[in-house]
Coordinates of C-alpha atoms in Angstrom, one line a residue:
Chain A
M238 CA -16.8 -102.7 138.8
A239 CA -20.1 -104.5 138.2
A240 CA -21.3 -101.4 136.4
S241 CA -18.3 -101.4 134.1
A242 CA -18.9 -105.1 133.4
L243 CA -22.5 -104.4 132.5
A244 CA -21.4 -101.5 130.3
W245 CA -18.9 -103.8 128.6
A246 CA -21.7 -106.4 127.9
L247 CA -24.0 -103.7 126.5
R248 CA -21.2 -102.4 124.3
A249 CA -20.4 -105.9 123.0
A250 CA -24.1 -106.5 122.3
R251 CA -24.5 -103.3 120.4
Q252 CA -21.5 -104.0 118.2
V253 CA -23.5 -106.2 115.9
L254 CA -21.6 -105.4 112.7
P255 CA -21.6 -107.1 109.3
S256 CA -18.2 -108.7 109.8
P257 CA -17.1 -109.7 113.3
F258 CA -13.5 -108.5 112.7
T259 CA -14.1 -104.8 112.2
R260 CA -14.5 -102.6 115.2
Q261 CA -16.3 -99.4 115.8
V262 CA -14.0 -96.4 116.0
R263 CA -16.2 -94.2 118.1
G264 CA -16.9 -96.2 121.2
R265 CA -17.9 -95.3 124.7
Y266 CA -14.4 -95.2 126.3
V267 CA -11.9 -92.4 126.3
D268 CA -9.0 -94.5 124.9
W269 CA -8.0 -98.1 124.3
R270 CA -6.2 -98.4 127.6
M271 CA -9.4 -97.6 129.3
L272 CA -11.1 -100.4 127.3
R273 CA -8.4 -102.9 128.2
D274 CA -8.8 -101.9 131.9
V275 CA -12.5 -102.5 131.6
K276 CA -11.8 -105.9 130.1
R277 CA -9.5 -106.8 133.0
R278 CA -12.1 -105.7 135.5
R279 CA -14.8 -107.9 133.9
L280 CA -12.5 -111.0 133.8
A281 CA -11.4 -110.4 137.3
Y282 CA -15.0 -110.4 138.5
E283 CA -15.7 -113.6 136.6
Y284 CA -12.8 -115.5 137.9
A285 CA -12.8 -114.1 141.4
D286 CA -14.4 -117.1 143.0
E287 CA -12.2 -119.7 141.3
R288 CA -9.0 -117.8 142.1
L289 CA -10.0 -117.5 145.7
R290 CA -10.6 -121.2 146.0
I291 CA -7.4 -122.3 144.2
N292 CA -5.4 -119.9 146.3
A293 CA -7.0 -121.3 149.4
I294 CA -5.6 -124.7 148.4
R295 CA -2.2 -123.3 147.6
K296 CA -1.7 -121.1 150.7
N297 CA -2.2 -123.7 153.5
T298 CA 0.2 -126.1 155.2
L299 CA -2.2 -129.0 155.6
L300 CA -2.5 -130.4 152.1
P301 CA 0.3 -132.3 150.5
K302 CA 2.8 -130.4 148.4
E303 CA 2.0 -132.2 145.2
L304 CA -1.6 -131.1 145.3
Q305 CA -0.4 -127.5 145.9
E306 CA 1.9 -127.7 142.9
V307 CA -0.9 -128.9 140.7
A308 CA -3.0 -125.9 142.0
D309 CA -0.1 -123.6 141.1
K310 CA -0.1 -124.8 137.6
E311 CA -3.9 -124.4 137.4
I312 CA -3.9 -120.9 138.5
A313 CA -1.1 -120.0 136.1
N314 CA -3.3 -121.4 133.3
L315 CA -6.1 -119.0 134.0
P316 CA -6.2 -116.0 131.6
R317 CA -3.7 -113.4 132.5
D318 CA -6.3 -110.6 132.7
S319 CA -8.2 -112.4 135.4
C320 CA -6.0 -111.4 138.2
P321 CA -7.1 -108.3 140.1
V322 CA -3.5 -107.0 140.5
R323 CA -3.6 -105.9 136.8
I324 CA -6.4 -103.5 137.4
R325 CA -5.4 -99.8 137.4
N326 CA -7.7 -97.2 138.9
R327 CA -7.8 -94.8 136.1
C328 CA -9.6 -91.5 135.9
V329 CA -13.1 -92.0 134.7
L330 CA -13.1 -89.0 132.5
T331 CA -9.6 -88.7 131.1
S332 CA -8.2 -92.2 131.7
R333 CA -5.2 -90.7 133.5
P334 CA -3.4 -93.5 135.4
R335 CA -1.7 -91.4 138.0
G336 CA -3.0 -88.7 140.4
V337 CA -6.4 -90.3 140.7
K338 CA -8.4 -89.8 143.9
R339 CA -10.2 -92.9 144.8
R340 CA -13.3 -91.4 146.3
W341 CA -14.2 -89.5 143.2
R342 CA -12.5 -91.7 140.6
L343 CA -11.2 -88.5 139.0
S344 CA -7.7 -87.3 138.2
R345 CA -6.4 -84.3 140.1
I346 CA -6.8 -82.0 137.1
V347 CA -10.4 -82.8 136.4
F348 CA -11.2 -82.7 140.1
R349 CA -9.7 -79.2 140.3
H350 CA -11.6 -78.1 137.3
F351 CA -14.9 -79.1 138.6
A352 CA -14.2 -77.9 142.2
D353 CA -13.4 -74.4 140.9
H354 CA -16.6 -74.2 138.9
A355 CA -18.5 -75.3 142.1
E356 CA -19.7 -78.6 140.5
M357 CA -18.3 -80.8 143.3
S358 CA -20.8 -81.2 146.1
G359 CA -19.3 -80.2 149.5
I360 CA -15.9 -79.2 148.2
Q361 CA -14.5 -75.9 149.1
R362 CA -11.1 -74.3 148.8
A363 CA -9.0 -74.8 151.9
M364 CA -8.0 -71.8 153.9
W365 CA -6.8 -71.9 157.4
Chain B
S286 CA -62.8 -128.4 145.0
T287 CA -63.4 -127.6 141.4
S288 CA -60.0 -129.1 140.4
S289 CA -60.8 -132.2 142.4
V290 CA -64.2 -132.4 140.7
L291 CA -62.5 -132.1 137.3
S292 CA -60.0 -134.8 138.2
S293 CA -62.9 -137.0 139.4
E294 CA -64.7 -136.5 136.1
R295 CA -61.5 -137.4 134.2
E296 CA -61.2 -140.5 136.4
E297 CA -64.8 -141.4 135.6
S298 CA -64.1 -141.2 131.9
T299 CA -61.0 -143.4 132.3
A300 CA -63.0 -145.7 134.6
S301 CA -65.7 -146.0 131.9
K302 CA -63.0 -146.9 129.3
D303 CA -61.6 -149.4 131.7
S304 CA -65.0 -150.9 132.2
T305 CA -65.4 -151.4 128.5
T306 CA -62.0 -153.1 128.3
E307 CA -63.0 -155.2 131.3
V308 CA -66.1 -156.4 129.5
A309 CA -64.0 -157.4 126.5
S310 CA -61.4 -159.3 128.6
K311 CA -63.5 -160.8 131.3
S312 CA -61.3 -163.9 131.7
Q313 CA -58.4 -161.8 133.1
E314 CA -60.6 -160.4 135.9
G315 CA -60.0 -163.2 138.4
T316 CA -56.2 -163.1 138.0
A317 CA -55.4 -159.4 138.8
E318 CA -57.1 -156.4 140.3
T319 CA -59.2 -154.3 138.0
P320 CA -57.3 -151.3 136.7
K321 CA -60.1 -149.1 138.1
Q322 CA -59.5 -150.5 141.5
K323 CA -55.8 -149.9 141.1
L324 CA -56.4 -146.3 140.1
L325 CA -58.6 -145.7 143.2
D326 CA -56.0 -147.3 145.4
I327 CA -53.3 -145.1 143.9
I328 CA -55.4 -142.0 144.5
G329 CA -56.2 -143.1 148.1
N330 CA -52.5 -143.6 148.7
M331 CA -51.5 -140.2 147.3
K332 CA -51.3 -137.8 150.2
V333 CA -51.4 -134.1 149.5
E334 CA -48.3 -132.5 151.2
V335 CA -49.0 -129.3 153.0
S336 CA -46.3 -127.1 154.6
Y337 CA -46.1 -126.8 158.4
R338 CA -47.3 -123.2 158.6
K339 CA -50.4 -123.9 156.5
K340 CA -51.1 -127.0 158.6
L341 CA -51.0 -125.0 161.8
Q342 CA -53.4 -122.4 160.3
Q343 CA -55.7 -125.1 159.1
L344 CA -55.7 -126.8 162.5
K345 CA -56.6 -123.6 164.2
T346 CA -59.5 -122.9 161.8
R347 CA -60.6 -126.5 162.1
E348 CA -60.6 -126.3 165.9
I349 CA -62.7 -123.2 165.9
K350 CA -65.1 -124.8 163.5
K351 CA -65.2 -128.0 165.6
Q352 CA -66.0 -126.2 168.8
A353 CA -68.9 -124.5 167.0
K354 CA -70.0 -127.7 165.4
N355 CA -69.6 -130.1 168.4
K356 CA -72.8 -128.9 170.0
L357 CA -74.8 -129.6 166.8
E358 CA -72.9 -132.7 165.6
G359 CA -74.0 -134.9 168.5
L360 CA -77.6 -134.3 167.5
D361 CA -77.1 -134.3 163.7
S362 CA -74.8 -137.3 163.3
E363 CA -77.7 -139.7 163.1
G364 CA -79.8 -137.4 161.0
A365 CA -77.0 -136.8 158.5
A366 CA -77.0 -140.3 157.2
L367 CA -80.7 -140.3 156.9
Q368 CA -80.6 -136.9 155.2
R369 CA -78.2 -138.2 152.6
T370 CA -80.4 -141.1 151.7
T371 CA -83.5 -138.9 151.5
E372 CA -81.6 -136.4 149.3
D373 CA -80.6 -139.2 147.0
I374 CA -84.2 -140.4 146.8
Q375 CA -85.4 -136.9 146.2
R376 CA -83.1 -136.4 143.1
G377 CA -84.8 -139.4 141.5
K378 CA -81.7 -140.3 139.6
P379 CA -79.0 -141.8 141.8
L380 CA -75.3 -140.9 141.0
N381 CA -73.1 -143.3 139.2
P382 CA -71.5 -145.6 141.7
E383 CA -68.2 -145.3 140.0
L384 CA -68.3 -141.5 140.5
V385 CA -69.2 -142.0 144.2
E386 CA -66.2 -144.4 144.6
A387 CA -63.9 -141.9 142.8
A388 CA -65.1 -139.1 145.0
S389 CA -64.5 -141.1 148.2
A390 CA -61.0 -141.9 147.0
V391 CA -60.2 -138.3 146.2
A392 CA -61.6 -137.2 149.6
S393 CA -59.5 -139.7 151.4
S394 CA -56.3 -138.4 149.7
L395 CA -56.9 -134.8 150.8
P396 CA -55.8 -133.9 154.4
F397 CA -59.0 -132.0 155.2
N398 CA -62.3 -133.3 156.8
K399 CA -63.1 -136.4 154.6
K400 CA -66.8 -136.4 155.2
Q401 CA -67.1 -132.7 154.4
T402 CA -65.1 -133.0 151.2
E403 CA -66.9 -136.1 150.1
S404 CA -70.3 -134.4 150.6
E405 CA -69.1 -131.3 148.8
L406 CA -67.8 -133.3 145.9
L407 CA -71.1 -135.3 145.6
A408 CA -73.1 -132.1 145.8
Q409 CA -71.1 -130.6 142.9
L410 CA -71.6 -133.7 140.9
R411 CA -75.3 -133.6 141.5
R412 CA -75.5 -130.0 140.4
H413 CA -73.6 -130.9 137.2
E414 CA -76.0 -133.7 136.5
E415 CA -79.0 -131.4 137.1
T416 CA -77.8 -128.8 134.6
T417 CA -77.1 -131.4 132.0
D418 CA -80.6 -132.9 132.6
K419 CA -82.2 -129.4 132.3
Q420 CA -80.4 -128.7 129.1
K421 CA -81.5 -132.0 127.6
K422 CA -85.2 -131.3 128.5
G423 CA -85.0 -127.7 127.4
G424 CA -85.8 -126.2 130.7
T425 CA -83.3 -123.3 130.3
V426 CA -83.8 -120.0 128.6
N427 CA -86.1 -120.3 125.6
L428 CA -85.4 -117.3 123.2
R429 CA -88.9 -117.4 121.5
N430 CA -90.7 -116.8 124.8
V431 CA -88.4 -113.9 125.6
I432 CA -88.7 -112.2 122.2
S433 CA -92.5 -112.5 122.1
E434 CA -92.8 -110.5 125.3
M435 CA -90.7 -107.6 123.9
A436 CA -92.7 -105.0 122.1
V437 CA -91.5 -102.2 119.7
Q438 CA -92.0 -98.7 121.2
R439 CA -93.7 -96.0 118.9
Q440 CA -92.6 -92.4 119.3
S441 CA -95.3 -89.7 119.1
P442 CA -94.2 -86.8 116.9
S443 CA -95.6 -84.3 119.5
Q444 CA -93.4 -85.6 122.2
R445 CA -90.3 -85.7 120.0
G446 CA -90.0 -81.9 119.8
A447 CA -90.3 -81.6 123.6
R448 CA -87.7 -84.2 124.1
L449 CA -85.2 -82.6 121.8
S450 CA -85.6 -79.2 123.3
S451 CA -85.2 -80.5 126.9
R452 CA -82.0 -82.2 126.1
I453 CA -79.8 -79.2 125.6
S454 CA -80.8 -75.9 127.1
L455 CA -79.3 -72.9 125.3
E456 CA -80.1 -70.5 128.1
L457 CA -77.2 -69.0 129.9
G458 CA -77.3 -68.5 133.6
E459 CA -75.8 -65.7 135.7
D460 CA -72.2 -67.0 135.6
G461 CA -72.3 -67.5 131.8
Q462 CA -72.5 -71.3 132.1
R463 CA -75.3 -73.3 130.6
I464 CA -78.2 -74.5 132.8
K465 CA -78.4 -78.3 132.7
P466 CA -81.9 -79.8 133.0
E467 CA -81.8 -80.9 136.6
R468 CA -83.2 -84.3 136.3
S469 CA -81.8 -87.8 136.9
P470 CA -80.6 -88.9 133.5
E471 CA -83.4 -91.0 131.9
S472 CA -83.1 -92.2 128.3
F473 CA -86.9 -92.6 127.6
D474 CA -89.4 -90.1 128.9
S475 CA -92.4 -92.3 129.1
R476 CA -90.7 -95.4 130.2
S477 CA -87.5 -95.9 132.3
L478 CA -85.1 -98.7 131.9
R479 CA -85.5 -100.3 135.3
V480 CA -89.3 -100.9 135.0
G481 CA -90.4 -104.3 133.8
R482 CA -89.8 -108.0 134.4
R483 CA -86.2 -109.3 134.4
L484 CA -85.5 -111.5 131.4
N485 CA -82.7 -113.5 133.1
I486 CA -80.7 -113.8 130.0
F487 CA -77.4 -112.6 131.5
T488 CA -75.9 -113.6 134.8
K489 CA -73.7 -111.1 136.6
A490 CA -70.9 -113.4 137.5
S491 CA -70.1 -114.6 134.0
T492 CA -69.5 -111.1 132.6
E493 CA -67.2 -110.3 135.5
T494 CA -65.0 -113.3 134.9
E495 CA -64.9 -112.6 131.2
D496 CA -63.6 -109.1 131.8
A497 CA -61.0 -110.4 134.2
L498 CA -59.8 -113.0 131.7
K499 CA -59.7 -110.4 128.9
T500 CA -57.4 -108.0 130.8
V501 CA -55.0 -110.7 131.9
S502 CA -54.6 -112.4 128.5
S503 CA -54.1 -109.5 126.2
P504 CA -51.9 -106.5 127.2
T505 CA -51.1 -105.3 123.8
I506 CA -48.3 -103.0 122.9
W507 CA -50.8 -100.2 122.3
D508 CA -52.3 -100.7 125.7
L509 CA -48.8 -100.4 127.3
E510 CA -48.0 -97.3 125.2
F511 CA -51.3 -95.8 126.3
A512 CA -50.6 -96.6 129.9
K513 CA -47.1 -95.1 129.6
E514 CA -48.6 -91.9 128.0
I515 CA -51.1 -91.5 130.8
A516 CA -48.4 -92.0 133.4
A517 CA -46.2 -89.4 131.7
M518 CA -49.1 -86.9 131.5
T519 CA -50.1 -87.4 135.2
A520 CA -46.6 -87.2 136.5
Q521 CA -46.5 -83.4 137.2
P522 CA -43.1 -81.9 138.3
P523 CA -42.9 -81.7 142.2
R524 CA -44.3 -78.6 143.7
N525 CA -42.1 -78.6 146.7
G526 CA -39.1 -80.3 148.3
F527 CA -41.3 -82.9 150.0
E528 CA -42.8 -84.1 146.8
E529 CA -39.3 -84.2 145.3
M530 CA -38.1 -86.4 148.1
I531 CA -41.2 -88.6 147.7
Q532 CA -40.4 -89.0 144.0
W533 CA -36.7 -89.8 144.8
T534 CA -37.7 -92.4 147.4
K535 CA -40.0 -94.1 144.8
E536 CA -37.2 -94.2 142.3
G537 CA -34.8 -95.6 144.8
I538 CA -32.4 -92.7 144.9
L539 CA -33.3 -91.8 148.5
W540 CA -33.3 -94.3 151.2
E541 CA -36.4 -95.0 153.4
F542 CA -36.4 -93.4 156.8
P543 CA -36.0 -94.7 159.6
I544 CA -33.1 -96.4 158.0
D545 CA -33.5 -100.2 157.8
N546 CA -30.1 -101.8 157.9
E547 CA -31.3 -104.9 156.1
A548 CA -33.0 -103.1 153.2
G549 CA -32.5 -104.9 149.9
M550 CA -31.1 -107.9 151.7
E551 CA -33.5 -110.8 151.1
D552 CA -31.8 -113.6 153.1
D553 CA -34.5 -116.0 153.8
A554 CA -32.2 -118.5 155.5
E555 CA -32.1 -118.9 159.2
F556 CA -28.9 -118.4 161.3
H557 CA -28.4 -122.1 161.8
E558 CA -28.1 -122.7 158.0
H559 CA -25.2 -120.2 158.0
I560 CA -23.3 -121.5 160.9
F561 CA -23.9 -125.3 161.1
L562 CA -22.4 -126.3 157.8
E563 CA -21.1 -129.8 158.9
K564 CA -23.9 -131.6 157.2
H565 CA -22.3 -130.6 153.8
L566 CA -19.1 -132.4 154.9
E567 CA -20.7 -135.8 154.8
V568 CA -19.3 -136.4 151.3
F569 CA -15.7 -135.9 152.4
P570 CA -13.5 -138.5 153.9
K571 CA -13.6 -138.6 157.7
Q572 CA -9.9 -138.6 158.4
G573 CA -6.9 -137.1 156.8
P574 CA -5.6 -133.7 155.7
I575 CA -8.6 -133.0 153.3
R576 CA -11.0 -133.3 156.2
H577 CA -8.9 -130.9 158.3
F578 CA -8.7 -128.5 155.4
M579 CA -12.5 -128.6 154.8
E580 CA -13.2 -128.1 158.5
L581 CA -11.2 -124.9 158.3
V582 CA -13.1 -123.8 155.2
I583 CA -16.4 -124.4 157.1
C584 CA -15.2 -122.5 160.1
G585 CA -14.3 -119.5 157.9
L586 CA -17.6 -119.6 155.9
S587 CA -19.6 -119.8 159.1
K588 CA -18.1 -116.6 160.3
N589 CA -18.7 -114.8 157.0
P590 CA -21.8 -112.6 157.2
Y591 CA -21.5 -111.3 153.6
L592 CA -22.2 -114.4 151.7
T593 CA -25.5 -116.1 151.1
V594 CA -26.1 -119.7 152.1
K595 CA -26.3 -120.6 148.4
Q596 CA -22.8 -119.1 147.7
K597 CA -21.4 -121.0 150.7
I598 CA -22.8 -124.3 149.5
E599 CA -21.4 -123.5 146.0
H600 CA -17.9 -123.1 147.5
I601 CA -18.1 -126.4 149.4
E602 CA -19.4 -128.2 146.3
W603 CA -16.6 -126.8 144.2
F604 CA -14.0 -128.2 146.6
H605 CA -15.7 -131.5 146.6
K606 CA -15.7 -131.6 142.8
Y607 CA -12.0 -130.6 142.8
F608 CA -10.9 -133.3 145.2
E609 CA -12.9 -135.9 143.2
E610 CA -11.0 -135.0 140.1
K611 CA -7.7 -135.2 141.9
K612 CA -8.4 -138.5 143.5
E613 CA -6.1 -140.5 141.3
L614 CA -3.3 -138.1 142.0
L615 CA -3.9 -138.4 145.7
Q616 CA -4.0 -142.2 145.6
E617 CA -0.6 -142.3 144.0
M618 CA 0.9 -140.7 147.1

């Protein structure tokens, strides 16, 4: 996640274009959805501490309710992409949202392709 | 001690300035302390802070020295005072009393042996004065004398031929390699370099310091490029698996064995800084729900092994700031 945040920063730095409104067509990500996911991960990392602290105020029974309501409003005011729930573990190579194995961050199709060509370390076809 | 000498010299210059101002405004002397006196008082009051570990080391070294010195000190304590006066008399020119005062003030501010530092400072000052006196009189290197002693060497034409032929031998030995004249390399046949009186123009230490300064102050881009090129040329591909593993360990791809569980973790804080966090709660009110809440926060943080002490303190400070902002709201209730 930190690596993707770094990559995002590098990407943003390299896009020094004559006008700030045009965007490069050929970027480093497979598609725009992957880019949006990267943005969400970066924001979630930045706001992680704040969200944790405000939630600690909201989710306890000791503090007065008025304070907790104020905290509710505050957390709702944070950017929508900063919540970690919106992150989707997409395939790293094809940006497929479903059928992704967490250990390899690859979708089932890509995984199968590599495994059959013996490019996955320690993976063998099961037979018993 | 050089830095203290420099500072004492600076003080001496300011002291001399102060003395000139004093001469101009003599009437104000009686009312207030002289600024020079004030300066010396300030220096005397300044105490150099040394960390505890360093203090222990210094105490140990001092004790060892004291034990060695104690036998001699009893005898020399009386002679030392006499020696100092005789040395002063020997120099002929006594040191500036302002300098001596400044040196004593600086020595008193340092935590080491005051007598020793004072004597060292005064010795340094004396040496400085000596060199300045010497230069004024012209006692240092006189170039004329040096050049007059040097003579131009005349080459004889008969010896020239022999010299040239002896330099490179075109004979081939058994292996097909050239035979080198087996002599220690001497640039002149009749005379060698090391014969003769030393001229004492250069001193060794100065050239060394110059070289050191040069390398530190100017690493140009070309030097860096050159260094990179050399590194690339010398980095041969690994000949076997062991060398490959060594290379990977250097890059950081492979861990170091036996595995150290705390590799990469640079937590310099002690365990008590992680666990006993109540001292950060002093800014919070002593009673009430906020205190209760913060005590729970502290309890949770003390059990967390993954955060650094800095991060924990940042959490607590954020809560403090948050509750400060919401104070008006809280007081309405």
